[in-house]
Coordinates of C-alpha atoms in Angstrom, one line a residue:
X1 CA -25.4 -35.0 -19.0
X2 CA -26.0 -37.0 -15.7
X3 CA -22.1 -37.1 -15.4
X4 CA -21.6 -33.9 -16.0
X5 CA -24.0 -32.4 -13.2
X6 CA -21.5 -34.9 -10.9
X7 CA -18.6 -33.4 -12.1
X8 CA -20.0 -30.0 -11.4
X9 CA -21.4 -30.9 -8.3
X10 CA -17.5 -32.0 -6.9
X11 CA -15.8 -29.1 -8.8
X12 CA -17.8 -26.3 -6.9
X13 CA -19.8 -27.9 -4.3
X14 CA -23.8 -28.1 -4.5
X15 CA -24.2 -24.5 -2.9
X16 CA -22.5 -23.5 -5.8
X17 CA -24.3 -24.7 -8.6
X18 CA -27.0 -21.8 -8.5
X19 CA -24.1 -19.2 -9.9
X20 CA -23.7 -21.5 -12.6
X21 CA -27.0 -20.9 -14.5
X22 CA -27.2 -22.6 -17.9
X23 CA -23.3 -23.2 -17.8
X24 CA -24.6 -26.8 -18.1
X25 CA -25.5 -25.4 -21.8
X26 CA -26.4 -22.4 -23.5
X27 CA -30.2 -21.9 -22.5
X28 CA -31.4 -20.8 -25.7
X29 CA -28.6 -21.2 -28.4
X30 CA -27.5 -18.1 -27.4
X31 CA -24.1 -17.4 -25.0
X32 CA -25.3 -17.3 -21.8
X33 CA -22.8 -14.4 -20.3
X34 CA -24.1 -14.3 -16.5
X35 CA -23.0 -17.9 -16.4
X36 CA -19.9 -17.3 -18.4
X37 CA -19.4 -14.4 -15.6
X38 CA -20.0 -16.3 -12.9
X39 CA -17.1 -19.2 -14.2
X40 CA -14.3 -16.8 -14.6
X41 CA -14.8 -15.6 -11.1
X42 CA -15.0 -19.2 -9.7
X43 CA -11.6 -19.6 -11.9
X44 CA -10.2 -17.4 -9.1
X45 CA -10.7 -19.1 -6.2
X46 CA -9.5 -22.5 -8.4
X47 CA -6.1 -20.8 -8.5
X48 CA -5.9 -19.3 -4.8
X49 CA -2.8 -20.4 -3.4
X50 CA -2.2 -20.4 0.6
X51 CA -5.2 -20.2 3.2
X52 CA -8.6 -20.6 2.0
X53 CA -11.3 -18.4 3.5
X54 CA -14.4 -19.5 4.8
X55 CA -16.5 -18.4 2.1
X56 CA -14.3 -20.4 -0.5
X57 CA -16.7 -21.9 -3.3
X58 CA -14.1 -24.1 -5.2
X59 CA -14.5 -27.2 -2.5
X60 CA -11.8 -29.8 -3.9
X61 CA -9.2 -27.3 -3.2
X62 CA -7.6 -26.6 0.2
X63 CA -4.6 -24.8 2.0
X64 CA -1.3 -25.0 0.6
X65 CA 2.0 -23.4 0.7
X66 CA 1.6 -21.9 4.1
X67 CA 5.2 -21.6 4.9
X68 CA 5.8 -19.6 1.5
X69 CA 8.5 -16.2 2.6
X70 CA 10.1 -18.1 5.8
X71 CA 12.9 -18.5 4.3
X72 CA 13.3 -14.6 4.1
X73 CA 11.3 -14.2 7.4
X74 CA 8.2 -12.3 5.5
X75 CA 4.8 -13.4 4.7
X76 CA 4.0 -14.6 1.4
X77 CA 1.1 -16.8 1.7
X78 CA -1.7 -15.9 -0.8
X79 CA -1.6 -14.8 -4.5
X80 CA -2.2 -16.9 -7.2
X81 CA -0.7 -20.5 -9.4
X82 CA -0.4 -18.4 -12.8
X83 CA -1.6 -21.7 -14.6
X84 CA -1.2 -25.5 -14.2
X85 CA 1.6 -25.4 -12.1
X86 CA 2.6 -24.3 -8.3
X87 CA 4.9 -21.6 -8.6
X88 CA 4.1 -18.1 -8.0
X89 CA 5.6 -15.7 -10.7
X90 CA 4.8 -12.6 -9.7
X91 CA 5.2 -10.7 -13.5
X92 CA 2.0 -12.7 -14.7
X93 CA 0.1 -11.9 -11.5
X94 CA 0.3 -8.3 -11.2
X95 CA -0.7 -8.0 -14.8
X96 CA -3.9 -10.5 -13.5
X97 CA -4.2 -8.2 -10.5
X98 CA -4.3 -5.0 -13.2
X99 CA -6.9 -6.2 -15.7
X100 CA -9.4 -7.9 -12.8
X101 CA -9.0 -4.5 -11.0
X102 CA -9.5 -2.7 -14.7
X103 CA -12.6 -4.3 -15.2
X104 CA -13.8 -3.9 -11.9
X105 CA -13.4 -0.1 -12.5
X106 CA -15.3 0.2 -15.9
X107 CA -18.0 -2.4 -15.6
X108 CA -18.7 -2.3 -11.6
X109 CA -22.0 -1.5 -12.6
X110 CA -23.2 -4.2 -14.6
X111 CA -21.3 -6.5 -12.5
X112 CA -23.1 -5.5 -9.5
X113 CA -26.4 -6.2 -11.4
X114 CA -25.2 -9.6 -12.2
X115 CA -24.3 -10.3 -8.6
X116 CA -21.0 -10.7 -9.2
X117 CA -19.1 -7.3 -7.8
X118 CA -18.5 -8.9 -4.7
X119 CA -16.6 -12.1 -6.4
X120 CA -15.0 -9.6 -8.7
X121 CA -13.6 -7.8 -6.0
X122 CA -12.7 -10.5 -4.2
X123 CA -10.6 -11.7 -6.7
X124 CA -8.8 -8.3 -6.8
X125 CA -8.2 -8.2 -2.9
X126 CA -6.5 -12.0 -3.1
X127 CA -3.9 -10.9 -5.5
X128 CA -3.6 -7.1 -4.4
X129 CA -2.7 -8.3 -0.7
X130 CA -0.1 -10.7 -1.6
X131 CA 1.3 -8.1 -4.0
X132 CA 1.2 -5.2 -0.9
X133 CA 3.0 -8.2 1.8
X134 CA 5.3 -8.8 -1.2
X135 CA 6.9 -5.2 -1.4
X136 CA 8.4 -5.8 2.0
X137 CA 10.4 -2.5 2.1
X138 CA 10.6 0.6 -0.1
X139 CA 13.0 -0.5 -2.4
X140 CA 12.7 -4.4 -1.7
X141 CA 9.6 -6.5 -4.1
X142 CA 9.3 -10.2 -3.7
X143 CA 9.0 -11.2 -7.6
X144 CA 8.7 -15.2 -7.1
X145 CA 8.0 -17.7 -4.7
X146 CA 9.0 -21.8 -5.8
X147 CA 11.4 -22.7 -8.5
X148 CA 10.5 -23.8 -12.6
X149 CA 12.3 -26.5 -13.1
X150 CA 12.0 -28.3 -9.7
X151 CA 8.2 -27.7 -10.2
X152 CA 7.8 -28.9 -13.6
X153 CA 9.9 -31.9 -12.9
X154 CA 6.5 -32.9 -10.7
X155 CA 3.0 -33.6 -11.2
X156 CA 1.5 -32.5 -7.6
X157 CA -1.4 -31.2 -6.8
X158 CA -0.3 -27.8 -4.7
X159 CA -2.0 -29.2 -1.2
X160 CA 0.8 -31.5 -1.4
X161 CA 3.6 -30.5 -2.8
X162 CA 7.1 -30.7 -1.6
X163 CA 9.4 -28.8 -4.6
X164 CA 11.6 -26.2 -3.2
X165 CA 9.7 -23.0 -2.0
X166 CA 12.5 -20.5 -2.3
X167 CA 11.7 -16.5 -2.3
X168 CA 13.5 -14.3 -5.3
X169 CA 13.4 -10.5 -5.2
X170 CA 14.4 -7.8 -6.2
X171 CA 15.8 -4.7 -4.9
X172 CA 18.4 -1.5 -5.6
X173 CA 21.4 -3.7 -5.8
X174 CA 19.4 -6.3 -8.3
X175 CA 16.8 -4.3 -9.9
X176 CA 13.4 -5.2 -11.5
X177 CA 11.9 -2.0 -12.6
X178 CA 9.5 -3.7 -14.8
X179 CA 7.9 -5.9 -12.1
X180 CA 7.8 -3.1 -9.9
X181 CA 6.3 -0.7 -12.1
X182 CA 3.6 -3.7 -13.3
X183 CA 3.4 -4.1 -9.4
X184 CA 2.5 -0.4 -9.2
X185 CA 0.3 -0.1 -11.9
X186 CA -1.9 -3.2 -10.1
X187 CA -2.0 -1.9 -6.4
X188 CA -2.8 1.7 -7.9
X189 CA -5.9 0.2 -10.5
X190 CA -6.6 -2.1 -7.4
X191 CA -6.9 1.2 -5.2
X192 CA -9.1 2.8 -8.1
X193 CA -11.5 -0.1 -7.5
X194 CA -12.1 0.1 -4.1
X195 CA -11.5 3.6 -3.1
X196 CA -15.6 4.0 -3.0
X197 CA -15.9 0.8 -0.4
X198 CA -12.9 0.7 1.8
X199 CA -11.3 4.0 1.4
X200 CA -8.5 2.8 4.4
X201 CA -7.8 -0.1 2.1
X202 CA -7.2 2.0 -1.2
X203 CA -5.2 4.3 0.8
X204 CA -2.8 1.4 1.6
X205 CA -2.7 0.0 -1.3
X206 CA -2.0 3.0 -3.2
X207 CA 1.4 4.3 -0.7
X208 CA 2.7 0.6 -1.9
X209 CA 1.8 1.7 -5.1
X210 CA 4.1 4.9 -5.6
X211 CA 6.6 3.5 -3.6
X212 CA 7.2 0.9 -5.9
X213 CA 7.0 3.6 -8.5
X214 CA 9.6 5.5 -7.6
X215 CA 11.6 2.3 -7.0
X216 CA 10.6 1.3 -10.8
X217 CA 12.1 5.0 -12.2
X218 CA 15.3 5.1 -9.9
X219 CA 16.8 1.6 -10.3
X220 CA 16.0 0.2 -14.1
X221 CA 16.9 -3.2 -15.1
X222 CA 15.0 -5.7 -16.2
X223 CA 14.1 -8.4 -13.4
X224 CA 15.0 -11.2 -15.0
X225 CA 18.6 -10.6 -14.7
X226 CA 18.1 -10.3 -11.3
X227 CA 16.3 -13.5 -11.1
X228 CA 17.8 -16.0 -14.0
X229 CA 15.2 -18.4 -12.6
X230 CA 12.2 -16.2 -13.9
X231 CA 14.0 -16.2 -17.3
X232 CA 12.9 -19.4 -18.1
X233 CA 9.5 -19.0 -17.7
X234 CA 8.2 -15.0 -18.0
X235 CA 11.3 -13.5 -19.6
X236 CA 11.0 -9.7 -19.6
X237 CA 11.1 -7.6 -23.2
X238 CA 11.4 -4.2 -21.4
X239 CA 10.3 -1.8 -19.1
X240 CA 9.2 1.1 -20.9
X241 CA 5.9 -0.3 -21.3
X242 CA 5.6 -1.4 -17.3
X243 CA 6.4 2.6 -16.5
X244 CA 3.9 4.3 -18.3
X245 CA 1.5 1.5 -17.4
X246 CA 2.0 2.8 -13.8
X247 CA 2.3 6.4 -14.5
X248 CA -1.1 6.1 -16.4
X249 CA -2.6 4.4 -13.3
X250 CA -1.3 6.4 -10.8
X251 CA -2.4 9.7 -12.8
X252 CA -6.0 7.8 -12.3
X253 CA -5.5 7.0 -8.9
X254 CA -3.9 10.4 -7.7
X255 CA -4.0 13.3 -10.8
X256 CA -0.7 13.8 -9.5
X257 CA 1.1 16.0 -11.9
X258 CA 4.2 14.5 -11.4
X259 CA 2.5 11.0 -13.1
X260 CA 0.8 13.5 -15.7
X261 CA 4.9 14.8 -16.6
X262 CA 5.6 11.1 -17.2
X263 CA 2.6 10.8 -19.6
X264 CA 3.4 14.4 -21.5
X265 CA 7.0 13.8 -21.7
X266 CA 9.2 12.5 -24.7
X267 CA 9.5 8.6 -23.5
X268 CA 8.3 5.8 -25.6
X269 CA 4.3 5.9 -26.7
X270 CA 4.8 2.5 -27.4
X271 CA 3.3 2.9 -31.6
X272 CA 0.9 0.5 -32.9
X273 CA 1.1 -2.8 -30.9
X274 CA -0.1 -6.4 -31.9
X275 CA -1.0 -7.3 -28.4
X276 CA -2.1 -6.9 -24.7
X277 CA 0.2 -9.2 -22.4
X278 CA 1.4 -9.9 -19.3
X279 CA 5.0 -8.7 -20.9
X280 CA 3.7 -5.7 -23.2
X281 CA 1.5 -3.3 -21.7
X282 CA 1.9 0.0 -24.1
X283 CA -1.7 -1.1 -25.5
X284 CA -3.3 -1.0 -21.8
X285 CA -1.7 2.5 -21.4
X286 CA -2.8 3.5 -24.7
X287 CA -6.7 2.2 -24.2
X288 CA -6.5 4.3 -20.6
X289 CA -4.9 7.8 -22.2
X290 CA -7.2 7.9 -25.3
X291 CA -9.7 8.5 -22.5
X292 CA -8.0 10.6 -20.6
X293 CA -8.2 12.5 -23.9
X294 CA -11.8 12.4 -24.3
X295 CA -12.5 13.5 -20.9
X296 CA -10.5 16.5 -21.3
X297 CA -7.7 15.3 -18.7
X298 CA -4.6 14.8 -21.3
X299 CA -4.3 17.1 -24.0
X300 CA -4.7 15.2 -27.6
X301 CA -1.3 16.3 -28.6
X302 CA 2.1 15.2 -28.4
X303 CA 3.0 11.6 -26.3
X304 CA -0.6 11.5 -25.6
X305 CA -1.6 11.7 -29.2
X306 CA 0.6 9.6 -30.3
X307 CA -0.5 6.8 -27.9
X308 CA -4.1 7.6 -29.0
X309 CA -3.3 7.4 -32.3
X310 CA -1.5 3.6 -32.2
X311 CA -4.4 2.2 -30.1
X312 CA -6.6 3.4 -33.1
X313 CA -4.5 1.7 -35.6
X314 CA -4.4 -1.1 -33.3
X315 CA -8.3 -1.4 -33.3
X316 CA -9.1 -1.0 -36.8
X317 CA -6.5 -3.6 -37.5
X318 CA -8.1 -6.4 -34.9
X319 CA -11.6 -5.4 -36.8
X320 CA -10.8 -5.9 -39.7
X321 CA -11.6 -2.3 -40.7
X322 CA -10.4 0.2 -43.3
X323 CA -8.6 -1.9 -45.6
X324 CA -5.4 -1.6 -44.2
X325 CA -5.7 -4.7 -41.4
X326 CA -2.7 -6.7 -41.1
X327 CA -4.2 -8.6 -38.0
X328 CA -4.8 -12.2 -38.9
X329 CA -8.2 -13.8 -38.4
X330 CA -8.7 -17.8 -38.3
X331 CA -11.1 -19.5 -40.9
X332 CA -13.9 -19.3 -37.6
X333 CA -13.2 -15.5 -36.7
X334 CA -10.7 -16.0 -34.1
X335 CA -8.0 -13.3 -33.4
X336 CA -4.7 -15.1 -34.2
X337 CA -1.6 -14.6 -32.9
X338 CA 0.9 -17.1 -32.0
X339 CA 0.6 -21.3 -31.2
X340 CA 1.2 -20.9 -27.7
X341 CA -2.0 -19.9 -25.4
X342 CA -3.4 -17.8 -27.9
X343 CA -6.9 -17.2 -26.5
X344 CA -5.1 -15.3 -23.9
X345 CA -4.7 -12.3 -27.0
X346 CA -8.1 -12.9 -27.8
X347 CA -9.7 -11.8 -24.4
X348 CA -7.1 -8.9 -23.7
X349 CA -7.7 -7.3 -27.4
X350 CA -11.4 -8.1 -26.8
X351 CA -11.5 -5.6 -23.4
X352 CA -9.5 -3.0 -24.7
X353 CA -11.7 -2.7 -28.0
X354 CA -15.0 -2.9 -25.5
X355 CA -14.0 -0.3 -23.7
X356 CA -12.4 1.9 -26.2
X357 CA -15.8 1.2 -27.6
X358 CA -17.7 2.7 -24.2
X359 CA -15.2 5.7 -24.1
X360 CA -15.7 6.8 -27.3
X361 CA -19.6 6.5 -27.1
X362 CA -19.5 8.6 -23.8
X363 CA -17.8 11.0 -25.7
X364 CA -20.3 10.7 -28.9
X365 CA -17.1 10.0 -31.2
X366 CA -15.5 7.5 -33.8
X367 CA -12.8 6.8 -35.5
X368 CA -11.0 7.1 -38.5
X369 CA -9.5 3.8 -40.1
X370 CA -6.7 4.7 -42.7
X371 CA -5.8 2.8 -45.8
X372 CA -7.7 1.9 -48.4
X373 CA -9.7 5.0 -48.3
X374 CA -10.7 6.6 -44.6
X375 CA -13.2 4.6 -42.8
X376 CA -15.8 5.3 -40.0
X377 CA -15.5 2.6 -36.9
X378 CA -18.2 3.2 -35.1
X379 CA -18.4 2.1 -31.1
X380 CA -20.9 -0.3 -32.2
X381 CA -18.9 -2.2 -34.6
X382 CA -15.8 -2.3 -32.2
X383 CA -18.0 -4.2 -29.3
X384 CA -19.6 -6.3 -32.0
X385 CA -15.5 -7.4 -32.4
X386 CA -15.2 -7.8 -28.9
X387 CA -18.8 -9.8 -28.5
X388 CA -17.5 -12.0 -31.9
X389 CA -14.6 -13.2 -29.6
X390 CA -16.2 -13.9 -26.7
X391 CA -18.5 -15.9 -28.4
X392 CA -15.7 -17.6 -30.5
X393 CA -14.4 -18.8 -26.6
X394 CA -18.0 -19.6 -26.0
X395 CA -18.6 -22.1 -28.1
X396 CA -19.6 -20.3 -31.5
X397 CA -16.5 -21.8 -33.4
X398 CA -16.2 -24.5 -36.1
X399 CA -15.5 -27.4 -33.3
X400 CA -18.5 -26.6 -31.6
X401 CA -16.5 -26.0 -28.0
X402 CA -15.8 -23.7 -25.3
X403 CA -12.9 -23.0 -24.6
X404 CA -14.2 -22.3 -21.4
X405 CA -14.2 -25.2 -18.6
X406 CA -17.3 -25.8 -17.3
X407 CA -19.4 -24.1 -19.3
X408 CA -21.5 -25.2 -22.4
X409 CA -22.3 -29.0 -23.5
X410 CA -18.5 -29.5 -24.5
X411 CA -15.9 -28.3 -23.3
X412 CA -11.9 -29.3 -22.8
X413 CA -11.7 -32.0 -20.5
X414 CA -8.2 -32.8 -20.5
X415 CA -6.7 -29.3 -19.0
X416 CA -3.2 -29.3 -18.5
X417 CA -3.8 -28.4 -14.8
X418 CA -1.7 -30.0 -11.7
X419 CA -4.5 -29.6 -9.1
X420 CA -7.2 -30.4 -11.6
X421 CA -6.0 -33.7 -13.1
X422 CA -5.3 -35.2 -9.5
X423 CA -8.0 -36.4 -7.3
X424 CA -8.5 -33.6 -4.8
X425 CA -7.3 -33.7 -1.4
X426 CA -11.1 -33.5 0.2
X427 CA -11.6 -36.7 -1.1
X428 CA -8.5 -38.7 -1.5
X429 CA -6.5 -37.3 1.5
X430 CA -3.3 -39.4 1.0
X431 CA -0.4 -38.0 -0.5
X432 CA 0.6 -37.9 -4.3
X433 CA 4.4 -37.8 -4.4
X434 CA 6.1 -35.5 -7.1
X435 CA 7.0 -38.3 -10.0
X436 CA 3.6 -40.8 -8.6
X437 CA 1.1 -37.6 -9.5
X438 CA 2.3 -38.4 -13.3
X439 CA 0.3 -41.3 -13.2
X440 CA -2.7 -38.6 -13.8
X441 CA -1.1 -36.8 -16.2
X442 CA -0.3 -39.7 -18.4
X443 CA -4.0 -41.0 -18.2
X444 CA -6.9 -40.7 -21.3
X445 CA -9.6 -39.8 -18.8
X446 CA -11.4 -36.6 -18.3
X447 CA -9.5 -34.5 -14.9
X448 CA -11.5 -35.4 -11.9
X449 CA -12.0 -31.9 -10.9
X450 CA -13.8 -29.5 -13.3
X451 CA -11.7 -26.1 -12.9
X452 CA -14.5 -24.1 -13.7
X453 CA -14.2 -21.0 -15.7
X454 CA -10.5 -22.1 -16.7
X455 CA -9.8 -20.5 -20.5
X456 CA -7.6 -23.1 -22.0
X457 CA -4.7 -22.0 -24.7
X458 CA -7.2 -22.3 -27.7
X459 CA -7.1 -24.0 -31.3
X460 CA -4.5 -23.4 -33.9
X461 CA -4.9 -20.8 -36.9
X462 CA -6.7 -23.3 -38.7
X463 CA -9.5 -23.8 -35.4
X464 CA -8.3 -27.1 -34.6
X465 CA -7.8 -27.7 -30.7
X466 CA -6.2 -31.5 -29.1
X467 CA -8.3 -32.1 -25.9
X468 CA -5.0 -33.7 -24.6
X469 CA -3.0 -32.9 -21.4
X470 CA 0.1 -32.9 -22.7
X471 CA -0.8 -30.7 -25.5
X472 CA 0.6 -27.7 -23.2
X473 CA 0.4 -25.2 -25.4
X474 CA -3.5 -25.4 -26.2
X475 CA -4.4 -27.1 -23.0
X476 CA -3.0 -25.2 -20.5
X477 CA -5.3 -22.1 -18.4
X478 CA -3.9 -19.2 -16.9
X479 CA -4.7 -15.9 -15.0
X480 CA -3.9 -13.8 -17.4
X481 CA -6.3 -15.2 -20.6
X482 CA -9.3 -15.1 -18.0
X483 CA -8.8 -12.0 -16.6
X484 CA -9.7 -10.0 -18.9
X485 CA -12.4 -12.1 -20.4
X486 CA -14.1 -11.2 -16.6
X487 CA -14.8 -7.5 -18.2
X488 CA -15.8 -8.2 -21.6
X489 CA -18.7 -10.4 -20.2
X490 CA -19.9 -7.9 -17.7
X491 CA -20.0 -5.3 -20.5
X492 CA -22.2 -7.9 -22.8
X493 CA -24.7 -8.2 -20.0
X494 CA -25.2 -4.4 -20.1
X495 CA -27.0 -3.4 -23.3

């Protein structure tokens, strides 16, 4: 335990430790969700890339990739490593951007009870002013800063890292209207979140917003023929899904009736989806319409229906409800759905059914699970799914460990994390070349730097998970698992 509280202490710094609460280990047995809170914030600032405020908590990180944009002459310091590496993909970090902005909007309240609005919002302004300097025209969005391959061919912390930096965009001539329209959709929930406490801010944020809208609907083409480089890495499946995302937000944002058309008209509702992602969205934009249903805003008819409809099916499959489930469950109770950074399904299908479970207990509703006979899913029974997941991450599992870094007795100790598994700069200021860094990698010991709040990839189907850094695919963090995780434990601190 003694070694633990040291690893903590250098992770987050001493004046840190009191957000922590019983992350040391559950107080009582029981999942201790303020602490779990307070760690997926701290993730954040873990994974901020360029100039570190003042008030930055995470002390064994500093500056880096200050000069990121001069190539292109623009600014695009900021934003966020999507997960143990140094490039920026800018795909994986609007859809961050959306869901932490998401959350901020349904749950401010039990957030601000648990002290945490502040860092919640804060973690929505890092990525949402990157995103605003990265749309440095009307038709021109900066999509990816740094190159895959020259990245993963080293093991560098990011203070010190000397791969190639190059800007990609996109633009008329080379579209990306899914980016863009993801990019939309995360400046325009972004705007939604702060339009009560810096109305000047939300206005800004939202003109980027429809801009990048309008650039989205008049130039289509998926971005990653625009950029092969991104292909690699966060290959694009469409951008149907990206539009109405926007649309739905922007409807939110503005009740403009020209977003409302886009919601009423004939496009694609998306049908009954098997997950959340940073590369699917119809299931976000289903979630957000059913309410515009129940508050009278959309009419329950037509696209809007249909949408509606297919996040339904969607839930009563995940629950395990009806008869008719075709989602697969592993022997613990963990949401399965592929080997590769799973967990990152669990915590988006756990928000969605949380607050599909709110909505429809604002509106005093159900709903109706076919097959196998009609059954009743109460709003009770769908955040009782979403709580079963979040304690699956938090330890309640078969191995006995959270998935979460930093928080319980055991947790993964080996994360496949460049800045983690190197000794910080604070404390060993000489540099780590791009091939000598490996020497971390390759070694049995725990990561000297606790990256607190990190979600790793998860066990397999059968709840079996390799605390090994090389084991990428179940050791590896990223924005996009944690992020939504952020709303699912404010909404289990409210009961």
């Amino acid at each position: 335990m003694g070694s633990m509280v040291v690893r903590l202490v250098a992770a987050v710094g001493l004046a840190a430790l009191c957000f922590l609460g019983c992350a040391i280990s559950s107080c009582d047995g029981q999942p201790d969700y303020r602490a779990a809170l307070a760690n997926s914030l701290l993730y954040f600032e873990g994974q901020r890339s360029g100039k570190l405020p003042p008030d930055q908590r995470v002390q064994w990180r500093g500056d880096s990739a200050l000069a990121d944009g001069q190539d292109h002459g623009v600014d695009l310091t900021g934003g966020y490593y999507d997960s143990g590496d140094n490039v920026k993909f800018g795909l994986p970090m609007a859809f961050t951007v959306t869901m932490l902005a998401w959350g901020a909007v349904e749950y401010a309240r039990p957030l601000a009870l648990a002290g945490e609005l502040r860092h919640a919002l804060a973690a929505v302004r890092w990525g949402a002013d990157y995103l605003a300097r990265a749309h440095a025209a009307d038709e021109t969005l900066y999509v990816q800063v740094g190159e895959g391959d020259s990245d993963h061919s080293c093991w560098q912390r990011p203070e010190d890292m000397d791969t190639l930096r190059t800007a990609y965009s996109v633009d008329a001539s080379r579209p990306g209207s899914d980016v863009a329209a993801e990019t939309a959709a995360a400046l325009a929930a972004a705007a939604v979140a702060f339009r009560r406490l810096d109305r000047a801010y939300s206005a800004m944020l939202l003109r980027h917003a429809e801009q990048l809208f309008r650039f989205a609907e008049n130039h289509r083409g998926l971005y990653h023929n625009s950029v092969p480089d991104a292909r690699k890495f966060y290959p694009s499946s469409g951008d149907e899904d990206e539009l109405i995302w926007a649309a739905v937000w922007l409807f939110i944002a503005t009740g403009g009736a020209e977003y409302k058309a886009f919601i009423l008209g004939d496009g694609n509702a998306g049908g009954v989806q098997s997950a959340l992602s940073w590369d699917n969205k119809f299931l976000g934009a289903q979630a957000l319409v059913a309410k515009l249903i129940l508050d009278g805003k959309l009419p329950d008819s037509g696209n809007p229906a249909a949408m509606k409809q297919s996040l339904e099916q969607f839930l009563c499959d995940v629950a395990q409800h009806g008869g008719s489930a075709v989602a697969k469950l592993s022997p613990g109770g963990m949401l399965w759905t592929q080997p590769w950074n799973n967990l990152q399904f669990v915590t988006s299908a756990a928000f969605v059914a949380a607050v599909h479970a709110d909505h429809l207990a604002a509106a005093r509703a159900s709903l109706q699970c076919a097959g196998g006979g009609a059954a009743t899913l109460p709003p009770a029974q769908l955040l009782a799914f979403a709580r079963s997941q979040a304690d699956y991450i938090l330890g309640a599992n078969p191995g006995g460990m959270s998935y979460m870094v930093g928080y319980g007795a055991r947790y993964p100790a080996r994360v496949h994390h460049r800045g983690a598994s190197v000794p910080s700069i604070k404390y060993s200021p000489g540099k780590i070349t791009c091939k000598g860094g490996f020497e971390y990698f390759s070694r049995s010991s725990p990561n000297p730097n606790v990256l607190v709040g990190a979600i790793v990839g998860g066990p397999d189907g059968n709840d079996r998970y390799n605390d090994s850094r090389g084991n990428f695919q179940q050791t590896e963090p990223s924005t996009v698992t944690v992020a939504p995780i952020v709303g699912v434990l404010a909404r289990l601190l409210h009961n």
